[in-house]
mmCIF file with all atom_site columns, C-alpha atoms in Angstrom:
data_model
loop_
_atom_site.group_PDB
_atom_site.id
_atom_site.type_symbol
_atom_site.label_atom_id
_atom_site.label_alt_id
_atom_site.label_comp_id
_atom_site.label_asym_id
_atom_site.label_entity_id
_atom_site.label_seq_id
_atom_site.pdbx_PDB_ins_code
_atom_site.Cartn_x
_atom_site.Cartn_y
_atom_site.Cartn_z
_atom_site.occupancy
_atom_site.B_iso_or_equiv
_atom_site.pdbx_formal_charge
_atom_site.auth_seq_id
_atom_site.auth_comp_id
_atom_site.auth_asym_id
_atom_site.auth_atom_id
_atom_site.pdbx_PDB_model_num
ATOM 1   C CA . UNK S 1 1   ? 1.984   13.943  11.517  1.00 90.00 ? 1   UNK S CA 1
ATOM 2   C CA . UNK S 1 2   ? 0.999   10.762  13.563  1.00 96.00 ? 2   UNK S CA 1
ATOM 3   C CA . UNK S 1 3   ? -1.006  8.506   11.975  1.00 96.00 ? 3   UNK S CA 1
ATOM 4   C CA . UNK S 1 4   ? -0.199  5.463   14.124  1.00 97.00 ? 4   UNK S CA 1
ATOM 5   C CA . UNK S 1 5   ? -2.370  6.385   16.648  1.00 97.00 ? 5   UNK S CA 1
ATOM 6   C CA . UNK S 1 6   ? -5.563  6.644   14.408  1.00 97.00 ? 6   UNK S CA 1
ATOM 7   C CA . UNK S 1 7   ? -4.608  3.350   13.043  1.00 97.00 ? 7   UNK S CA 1
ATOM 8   C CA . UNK S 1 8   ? -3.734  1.475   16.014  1.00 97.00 ? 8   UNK S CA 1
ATOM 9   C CA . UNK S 1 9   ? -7.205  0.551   17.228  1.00 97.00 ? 9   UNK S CA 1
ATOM 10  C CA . UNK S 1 10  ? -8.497  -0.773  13.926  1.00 98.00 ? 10  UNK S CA 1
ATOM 11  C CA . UNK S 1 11  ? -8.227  -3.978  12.730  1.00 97.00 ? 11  UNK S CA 1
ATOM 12  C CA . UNK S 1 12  ? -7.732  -5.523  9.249   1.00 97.00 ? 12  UNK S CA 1
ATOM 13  C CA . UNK S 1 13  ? -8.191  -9.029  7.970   1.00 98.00 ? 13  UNK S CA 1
ATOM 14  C CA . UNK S 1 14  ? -5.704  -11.508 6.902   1.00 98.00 ? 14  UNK S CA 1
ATOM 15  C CA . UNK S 1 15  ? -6.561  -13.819 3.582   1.00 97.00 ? 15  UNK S CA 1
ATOM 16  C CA . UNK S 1 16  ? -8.186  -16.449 6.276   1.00 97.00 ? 16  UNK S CA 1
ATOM 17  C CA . UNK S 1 17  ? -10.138 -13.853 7.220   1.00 97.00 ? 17  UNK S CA 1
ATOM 18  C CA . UNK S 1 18  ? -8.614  -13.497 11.272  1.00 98.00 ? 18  UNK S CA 1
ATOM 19  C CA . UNK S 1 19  ? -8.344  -10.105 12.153  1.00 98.00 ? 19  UNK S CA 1
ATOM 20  C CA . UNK S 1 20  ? -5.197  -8.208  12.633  1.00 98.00 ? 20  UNK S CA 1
ATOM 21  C CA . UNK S 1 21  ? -4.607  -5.307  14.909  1.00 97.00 ? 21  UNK S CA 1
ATOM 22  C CA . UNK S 1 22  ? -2.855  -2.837  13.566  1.00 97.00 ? 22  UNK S CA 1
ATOM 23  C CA . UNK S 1 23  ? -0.469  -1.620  15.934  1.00 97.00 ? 23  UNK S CA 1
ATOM 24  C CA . UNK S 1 24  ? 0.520   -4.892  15.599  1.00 98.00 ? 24  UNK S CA 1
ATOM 25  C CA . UNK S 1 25  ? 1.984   -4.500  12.533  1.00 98.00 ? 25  UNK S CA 1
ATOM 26  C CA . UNK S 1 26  ? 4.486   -2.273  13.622  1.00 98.00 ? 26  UNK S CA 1
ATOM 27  C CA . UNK S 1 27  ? 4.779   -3.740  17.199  1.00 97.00 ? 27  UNK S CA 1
ATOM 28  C CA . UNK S 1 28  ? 8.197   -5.313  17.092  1.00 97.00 ? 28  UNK S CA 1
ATOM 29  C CA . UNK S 1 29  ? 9.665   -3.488  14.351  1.00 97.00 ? 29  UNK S CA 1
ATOM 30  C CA . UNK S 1 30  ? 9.364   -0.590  11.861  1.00 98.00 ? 30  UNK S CA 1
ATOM 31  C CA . UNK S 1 31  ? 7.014   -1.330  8.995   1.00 98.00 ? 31  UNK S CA 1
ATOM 32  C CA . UNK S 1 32  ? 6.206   -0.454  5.369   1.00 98.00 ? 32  UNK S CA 1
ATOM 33  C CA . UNK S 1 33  ? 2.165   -0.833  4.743   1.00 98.00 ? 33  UNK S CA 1
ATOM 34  C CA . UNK S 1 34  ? 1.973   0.040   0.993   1.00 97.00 ? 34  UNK S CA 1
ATOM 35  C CA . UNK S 1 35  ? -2.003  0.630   0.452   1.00 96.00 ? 35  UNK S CA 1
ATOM 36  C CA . UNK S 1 36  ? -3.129  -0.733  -3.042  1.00 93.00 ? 36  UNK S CA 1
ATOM 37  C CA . UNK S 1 37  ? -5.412  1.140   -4.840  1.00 91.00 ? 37  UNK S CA 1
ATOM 38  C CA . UNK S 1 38  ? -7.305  -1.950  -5.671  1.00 81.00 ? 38  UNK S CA 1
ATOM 39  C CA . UNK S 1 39  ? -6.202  -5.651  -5.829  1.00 76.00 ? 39  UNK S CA 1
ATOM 40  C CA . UNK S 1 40  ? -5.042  -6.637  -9.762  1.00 65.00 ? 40  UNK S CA 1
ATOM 41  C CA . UNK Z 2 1   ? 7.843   -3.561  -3.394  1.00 87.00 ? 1   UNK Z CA 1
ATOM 42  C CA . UNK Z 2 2   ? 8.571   -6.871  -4.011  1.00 89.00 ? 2   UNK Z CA 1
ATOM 43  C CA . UNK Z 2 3   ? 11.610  -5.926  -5.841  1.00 92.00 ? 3   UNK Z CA 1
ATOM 44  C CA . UNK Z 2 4   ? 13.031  -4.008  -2.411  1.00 95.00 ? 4   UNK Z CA 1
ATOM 45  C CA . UNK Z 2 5   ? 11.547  -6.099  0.195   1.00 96.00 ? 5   UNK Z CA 1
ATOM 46  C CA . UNK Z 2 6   ? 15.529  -7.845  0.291   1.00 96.00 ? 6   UNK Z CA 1
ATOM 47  C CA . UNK Z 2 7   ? 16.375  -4.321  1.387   1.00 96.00 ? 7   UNK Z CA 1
ATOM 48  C CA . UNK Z 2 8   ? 13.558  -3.678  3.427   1.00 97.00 ? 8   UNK Z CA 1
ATOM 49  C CA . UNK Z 2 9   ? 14.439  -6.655  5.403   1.00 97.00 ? 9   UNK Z CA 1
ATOM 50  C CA . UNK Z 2 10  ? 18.184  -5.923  5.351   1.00 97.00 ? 10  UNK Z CA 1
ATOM 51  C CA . UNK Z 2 11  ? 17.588  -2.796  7.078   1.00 97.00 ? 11  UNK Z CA 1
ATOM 52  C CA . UNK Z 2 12  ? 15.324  -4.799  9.733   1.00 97.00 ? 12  UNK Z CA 1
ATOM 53  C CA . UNK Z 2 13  ? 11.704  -4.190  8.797   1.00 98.00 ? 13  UNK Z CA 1
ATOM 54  C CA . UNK Z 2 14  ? 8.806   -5.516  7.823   1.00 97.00 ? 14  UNK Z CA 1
ATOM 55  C CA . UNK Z 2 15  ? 6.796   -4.704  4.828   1.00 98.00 ? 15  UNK Z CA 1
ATOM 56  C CA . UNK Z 2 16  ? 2.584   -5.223  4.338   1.00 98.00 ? 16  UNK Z CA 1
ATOM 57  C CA . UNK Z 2 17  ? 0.030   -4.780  1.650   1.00 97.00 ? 17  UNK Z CA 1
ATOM 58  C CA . UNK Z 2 18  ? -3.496  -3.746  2.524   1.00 97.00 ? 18  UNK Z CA 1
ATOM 59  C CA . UNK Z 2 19  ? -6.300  -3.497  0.033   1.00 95.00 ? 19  UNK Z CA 1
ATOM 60  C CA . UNK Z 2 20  ? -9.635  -2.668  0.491   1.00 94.00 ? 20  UNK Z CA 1
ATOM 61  C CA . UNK Z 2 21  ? -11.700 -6.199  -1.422  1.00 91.00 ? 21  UNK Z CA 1
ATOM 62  C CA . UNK Z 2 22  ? -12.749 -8.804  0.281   1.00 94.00 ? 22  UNK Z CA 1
ATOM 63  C CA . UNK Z 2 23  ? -11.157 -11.252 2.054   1.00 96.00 ? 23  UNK Z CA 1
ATOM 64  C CA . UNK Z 2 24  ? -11.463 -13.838 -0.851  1.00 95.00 ? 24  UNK Z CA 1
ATOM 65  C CA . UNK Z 2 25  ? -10.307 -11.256 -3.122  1.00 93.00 ? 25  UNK Z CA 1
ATOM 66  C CA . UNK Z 2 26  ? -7.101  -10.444 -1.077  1.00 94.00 ? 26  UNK Z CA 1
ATOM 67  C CA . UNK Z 2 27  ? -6.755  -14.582 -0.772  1.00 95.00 ? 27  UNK Z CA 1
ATOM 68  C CA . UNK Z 2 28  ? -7.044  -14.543 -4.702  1.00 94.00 ? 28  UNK Z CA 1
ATOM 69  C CA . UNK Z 2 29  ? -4.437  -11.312 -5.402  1.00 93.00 ? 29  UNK Z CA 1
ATOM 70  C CA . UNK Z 2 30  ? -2.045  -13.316 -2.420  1.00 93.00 ? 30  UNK Z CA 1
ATOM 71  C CA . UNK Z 2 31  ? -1.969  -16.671 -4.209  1.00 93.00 ? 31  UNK Z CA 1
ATOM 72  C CA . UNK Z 2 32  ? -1.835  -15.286 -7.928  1.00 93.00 ? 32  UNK Z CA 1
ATOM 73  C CA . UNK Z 2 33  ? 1.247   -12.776 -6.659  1.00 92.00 ? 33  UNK Z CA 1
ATOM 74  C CA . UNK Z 2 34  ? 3.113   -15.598 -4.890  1.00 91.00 ? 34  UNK Z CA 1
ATOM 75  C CA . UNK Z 2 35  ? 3.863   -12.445 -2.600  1.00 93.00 ? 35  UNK Z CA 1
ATOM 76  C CA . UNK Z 2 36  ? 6.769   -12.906 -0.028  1.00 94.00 ? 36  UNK Z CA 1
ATOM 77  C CA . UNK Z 2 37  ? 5.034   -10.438 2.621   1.00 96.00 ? 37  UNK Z CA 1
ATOM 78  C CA . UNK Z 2 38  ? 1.825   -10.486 4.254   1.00 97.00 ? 38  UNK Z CA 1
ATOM 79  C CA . UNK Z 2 39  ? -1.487  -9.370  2.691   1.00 97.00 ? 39  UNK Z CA 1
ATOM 80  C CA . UNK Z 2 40  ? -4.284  -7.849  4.823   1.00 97.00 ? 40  UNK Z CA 1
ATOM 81  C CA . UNK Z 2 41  ? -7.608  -6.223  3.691   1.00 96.00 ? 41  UNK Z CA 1
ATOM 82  C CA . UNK Z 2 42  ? -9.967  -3.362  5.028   1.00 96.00 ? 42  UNK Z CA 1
ATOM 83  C CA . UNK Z 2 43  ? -13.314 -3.791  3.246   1.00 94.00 ? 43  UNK Z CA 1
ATOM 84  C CA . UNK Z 2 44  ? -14.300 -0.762  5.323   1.00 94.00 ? 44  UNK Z CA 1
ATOM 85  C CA . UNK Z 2 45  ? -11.753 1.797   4.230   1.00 94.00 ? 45  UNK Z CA 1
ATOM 86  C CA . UNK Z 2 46  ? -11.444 3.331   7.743   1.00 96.00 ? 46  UNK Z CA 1
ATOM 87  C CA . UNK Z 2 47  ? -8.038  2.936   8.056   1.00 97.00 ? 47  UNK Z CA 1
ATOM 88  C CA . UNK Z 2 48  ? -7.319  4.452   4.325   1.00 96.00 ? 48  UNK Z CA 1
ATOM 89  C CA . UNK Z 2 49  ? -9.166  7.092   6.017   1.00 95.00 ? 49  UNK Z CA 1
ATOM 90  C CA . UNK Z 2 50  ? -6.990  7.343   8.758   1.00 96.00 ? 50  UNK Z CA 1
ATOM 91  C CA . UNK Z 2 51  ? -4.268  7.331   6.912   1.00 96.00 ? 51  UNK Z CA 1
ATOM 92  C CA . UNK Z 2 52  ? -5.604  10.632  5.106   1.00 95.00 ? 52  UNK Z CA 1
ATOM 93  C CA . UNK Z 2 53  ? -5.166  8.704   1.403   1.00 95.00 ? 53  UNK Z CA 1
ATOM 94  C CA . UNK Z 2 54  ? -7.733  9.865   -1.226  1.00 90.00 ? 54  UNK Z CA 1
ATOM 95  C CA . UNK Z 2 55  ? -10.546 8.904   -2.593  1.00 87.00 ? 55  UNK Z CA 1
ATOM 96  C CA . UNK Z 2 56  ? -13.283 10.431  -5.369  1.00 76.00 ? 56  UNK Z CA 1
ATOM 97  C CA . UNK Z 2 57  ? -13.890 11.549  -8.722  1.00 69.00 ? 57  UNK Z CA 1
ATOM 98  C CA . UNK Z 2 58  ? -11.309 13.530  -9.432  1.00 68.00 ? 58  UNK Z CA 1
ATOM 99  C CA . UNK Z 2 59  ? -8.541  11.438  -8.558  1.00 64.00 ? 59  UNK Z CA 1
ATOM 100 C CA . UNK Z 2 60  ? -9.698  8.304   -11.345 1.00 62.00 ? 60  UNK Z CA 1
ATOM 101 C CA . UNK Z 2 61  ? -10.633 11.239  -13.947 1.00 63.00 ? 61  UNK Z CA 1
ATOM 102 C CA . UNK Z 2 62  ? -7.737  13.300  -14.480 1.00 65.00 ? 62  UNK Z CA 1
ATOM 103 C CA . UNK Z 2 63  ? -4.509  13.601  -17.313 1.00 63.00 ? 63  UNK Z CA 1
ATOM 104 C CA . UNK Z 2 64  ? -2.149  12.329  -15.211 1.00 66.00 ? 64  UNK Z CA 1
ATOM 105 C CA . UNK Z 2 65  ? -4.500  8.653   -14.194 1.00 61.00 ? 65  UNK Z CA 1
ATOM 106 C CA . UNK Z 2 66  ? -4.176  8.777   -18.241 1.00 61.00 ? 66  UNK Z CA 1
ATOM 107 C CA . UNK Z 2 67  ? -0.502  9.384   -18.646 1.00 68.00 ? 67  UNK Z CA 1
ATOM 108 C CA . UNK Z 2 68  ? -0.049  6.550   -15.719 1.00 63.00 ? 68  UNK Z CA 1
ATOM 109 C CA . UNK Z 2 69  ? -2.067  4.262   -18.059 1.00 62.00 ? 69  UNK Z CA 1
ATOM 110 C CA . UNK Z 2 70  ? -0.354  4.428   -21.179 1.00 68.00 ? 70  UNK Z CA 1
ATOM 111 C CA . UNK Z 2 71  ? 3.072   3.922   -19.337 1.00 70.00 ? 71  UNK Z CA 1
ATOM 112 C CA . UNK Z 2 72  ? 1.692   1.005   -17.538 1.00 62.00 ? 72  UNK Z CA 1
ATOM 113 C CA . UNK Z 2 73  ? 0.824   -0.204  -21.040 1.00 66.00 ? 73  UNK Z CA 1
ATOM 114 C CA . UNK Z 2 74  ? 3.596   0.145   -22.653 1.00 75.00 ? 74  UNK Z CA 1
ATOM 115 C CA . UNK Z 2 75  ? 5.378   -1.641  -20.212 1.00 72.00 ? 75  UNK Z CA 1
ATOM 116 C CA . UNK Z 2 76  ? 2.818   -4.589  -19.838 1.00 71.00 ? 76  UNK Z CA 1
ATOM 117 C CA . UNK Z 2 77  ? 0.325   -4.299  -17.341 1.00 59.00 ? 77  UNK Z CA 1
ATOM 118 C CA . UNK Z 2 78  ? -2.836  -4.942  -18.368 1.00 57.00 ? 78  UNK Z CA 1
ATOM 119 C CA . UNK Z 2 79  ? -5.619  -3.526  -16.051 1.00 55.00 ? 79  UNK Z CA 1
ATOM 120 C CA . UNK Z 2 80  ? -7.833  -6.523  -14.568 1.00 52.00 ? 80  UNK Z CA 1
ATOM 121 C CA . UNK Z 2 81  ? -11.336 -6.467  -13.234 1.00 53.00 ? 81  UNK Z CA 1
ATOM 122 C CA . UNK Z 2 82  ? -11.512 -3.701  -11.048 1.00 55.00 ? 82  UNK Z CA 1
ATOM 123 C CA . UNK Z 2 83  ? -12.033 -4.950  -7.121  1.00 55.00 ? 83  UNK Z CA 1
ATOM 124 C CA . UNK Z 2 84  ? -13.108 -2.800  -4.420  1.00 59.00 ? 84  UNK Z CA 1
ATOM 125 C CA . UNK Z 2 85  ? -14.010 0.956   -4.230  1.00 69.00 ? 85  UNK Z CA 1
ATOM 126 C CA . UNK Z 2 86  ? -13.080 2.129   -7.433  1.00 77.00 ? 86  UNK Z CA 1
ATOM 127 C CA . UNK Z 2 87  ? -12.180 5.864   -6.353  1.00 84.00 ? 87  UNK Z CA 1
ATOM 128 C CA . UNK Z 2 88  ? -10.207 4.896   -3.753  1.00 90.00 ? 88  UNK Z CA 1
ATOM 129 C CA . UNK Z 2 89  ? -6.635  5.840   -4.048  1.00 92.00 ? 89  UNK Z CA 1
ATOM 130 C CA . UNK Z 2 90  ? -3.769  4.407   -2.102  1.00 94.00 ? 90  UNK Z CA 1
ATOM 131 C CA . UNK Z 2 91  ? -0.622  5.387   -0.362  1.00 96.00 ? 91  UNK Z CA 1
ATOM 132 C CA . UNK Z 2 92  ? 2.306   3.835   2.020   1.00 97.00 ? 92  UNK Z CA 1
ATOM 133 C CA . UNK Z 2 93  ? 3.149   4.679   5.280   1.00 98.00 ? 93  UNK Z CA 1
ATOM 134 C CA . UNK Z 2 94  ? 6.415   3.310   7.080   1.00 98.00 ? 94  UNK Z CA 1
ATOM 135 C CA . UNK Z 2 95  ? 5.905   3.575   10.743  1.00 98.00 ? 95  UNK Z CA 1
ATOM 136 C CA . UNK Z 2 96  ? 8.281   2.783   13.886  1.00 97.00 ? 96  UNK Z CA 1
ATOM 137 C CA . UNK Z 2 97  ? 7.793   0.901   16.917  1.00 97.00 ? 97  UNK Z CA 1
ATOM 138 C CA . UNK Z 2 98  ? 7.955   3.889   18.989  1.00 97.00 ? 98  UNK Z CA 1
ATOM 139 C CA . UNK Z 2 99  ? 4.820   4.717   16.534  1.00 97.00 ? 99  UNK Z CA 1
ATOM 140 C CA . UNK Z 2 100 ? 6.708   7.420   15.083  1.00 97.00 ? 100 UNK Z CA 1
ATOM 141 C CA . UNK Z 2 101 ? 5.567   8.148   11.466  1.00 97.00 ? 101 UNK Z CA 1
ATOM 142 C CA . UNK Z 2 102 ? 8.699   7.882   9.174   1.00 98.00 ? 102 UNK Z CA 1
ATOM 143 C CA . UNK Z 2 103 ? 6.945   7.956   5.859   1.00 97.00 ? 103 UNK Z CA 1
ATOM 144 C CA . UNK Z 2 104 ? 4.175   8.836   4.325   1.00 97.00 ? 104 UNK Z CA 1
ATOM 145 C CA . UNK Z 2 105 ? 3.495   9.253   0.758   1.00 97.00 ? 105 UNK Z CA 1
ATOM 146 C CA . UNK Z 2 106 ? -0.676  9.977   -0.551  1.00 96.00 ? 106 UNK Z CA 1
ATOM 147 C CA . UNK Z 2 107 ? -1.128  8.613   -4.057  1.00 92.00 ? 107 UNK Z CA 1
ATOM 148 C CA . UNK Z 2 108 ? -2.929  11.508  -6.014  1.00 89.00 ? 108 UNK Z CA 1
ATOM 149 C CA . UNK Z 2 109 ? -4.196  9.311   -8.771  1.00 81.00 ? 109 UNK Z CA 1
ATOM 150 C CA . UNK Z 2 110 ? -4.105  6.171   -10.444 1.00 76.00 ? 110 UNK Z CA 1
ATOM 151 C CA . UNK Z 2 111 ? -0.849  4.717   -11.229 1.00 80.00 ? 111 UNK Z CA 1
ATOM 152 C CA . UNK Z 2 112 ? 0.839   7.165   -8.176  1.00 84.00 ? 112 UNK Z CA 1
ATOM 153 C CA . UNK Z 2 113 ? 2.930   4.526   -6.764  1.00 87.00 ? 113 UNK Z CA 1
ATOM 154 C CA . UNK Z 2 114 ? 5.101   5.253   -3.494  1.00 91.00 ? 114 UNK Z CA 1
ATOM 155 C CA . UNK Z 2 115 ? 9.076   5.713   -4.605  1.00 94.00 ? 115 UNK Z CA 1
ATOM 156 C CA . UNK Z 2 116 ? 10.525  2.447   -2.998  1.00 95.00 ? 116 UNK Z CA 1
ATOM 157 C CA . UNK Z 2 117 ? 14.133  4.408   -2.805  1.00 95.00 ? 117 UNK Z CA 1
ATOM 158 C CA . UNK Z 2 118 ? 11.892  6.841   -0.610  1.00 96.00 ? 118 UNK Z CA 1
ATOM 159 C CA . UNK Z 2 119 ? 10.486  3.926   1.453   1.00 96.00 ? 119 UNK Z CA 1
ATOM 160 C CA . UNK Z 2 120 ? 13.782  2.779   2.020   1.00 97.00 ? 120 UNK Z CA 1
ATOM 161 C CA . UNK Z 2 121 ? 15.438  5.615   2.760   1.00 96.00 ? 121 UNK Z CA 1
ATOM 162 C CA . UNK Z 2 122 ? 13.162  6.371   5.317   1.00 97.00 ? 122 UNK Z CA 1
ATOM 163 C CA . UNK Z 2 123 ? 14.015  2.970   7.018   1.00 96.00 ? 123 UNK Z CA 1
ATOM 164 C CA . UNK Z 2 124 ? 17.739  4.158   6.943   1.00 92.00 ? 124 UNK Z CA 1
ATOM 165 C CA . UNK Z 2 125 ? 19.181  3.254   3.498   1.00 87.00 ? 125 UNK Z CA 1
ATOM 166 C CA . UNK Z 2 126 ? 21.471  5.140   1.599   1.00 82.00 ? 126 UNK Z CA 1
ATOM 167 C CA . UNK Z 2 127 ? 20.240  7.211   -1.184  1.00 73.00 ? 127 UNK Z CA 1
ATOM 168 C CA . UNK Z 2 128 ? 21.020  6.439   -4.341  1.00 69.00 ? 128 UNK Z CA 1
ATOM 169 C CA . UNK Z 2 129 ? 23.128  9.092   -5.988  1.00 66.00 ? 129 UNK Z CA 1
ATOM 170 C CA . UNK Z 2 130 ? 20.790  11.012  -9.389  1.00 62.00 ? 130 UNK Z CA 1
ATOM 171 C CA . UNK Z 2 131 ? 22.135  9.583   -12.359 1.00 66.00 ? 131 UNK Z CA 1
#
């Protein structure tokens, strides 16, 4: 299933608080995103 | 992860948390973790949503969330303060440049971590032989 293309138009927030594209994450090369269930 | 992100970049990729707290609180978990990789935050949730990863009662409530807790006791963790939705589950994708999906693993519960040795494999490692 393709769940790039659902995530490639939002954005997420780095710890300064500038947005980051998604599909920028995985723009140059392939990419693990591990999503925590909560921070702690 | 942060004990395979050596092979993750051996095998010439990149490797991201997300969480779903605030900025300050993904700023707090960042500093505390002395993380080697990037950590981003979605206060909305839409892309866990995307990303088809779970979220509700029945997935914090359950006998396997309380299995997951004892082991993670037993070896040390202590839960802190929970931060952020507090039904929301996680997951891990690993995704190519082409935008190919390679991986994609939906935690069912609490304490439902991705296999790393899956992670990697789908970024080309070898397998580890079963013991």
């Amino acid at each position: 299933m393709d769940y790039a293309s659902p995530l490639a138009p939002l954005d997420v927030f780095d710890t300064e608080g500038t947005p980051v594209s998604f599909s920028s994450l995985w723009a140059e090369r392939p990419v693990a995103l591990v999503f925590l269930r909560q921070y702690g | 992860m942060r004990d395979a992100y050596p092979q993750i970049l051996a095998l010439g990729a990149g490797a991201v948390l997300i969480g779903h707290g605030t900025v300050e609180q993904a700023r707090a978990f960042a500093e505390a973790q002395s993380l080697p990789f990037p950590v981003l935050t979605d206060p909305t949730r839409r892309s866990y949503l995307a990303a088809g990863f779970l979220s509700g009662l029945g997935t914090v409530l359950s006998l396997k969330t309380l299995r997951s807790g004892v082991r993670a006791f037993r070896q040390g963790f202590r839960q802190s303060a929970t931060q952020g939705e507090l039904l929301q589950q996680g997951g891990a994708l690993v995704i190519a440049p082409s935008g190919e999906t390679l991986y994609h693993f939906v935690s069912q519960a609490a304490g439902d971590l991705p296999p790393m040795e899956e992670v990697l494999a789908s970024l080309g490692a070898p397998r580890e032989p079963a013991p």
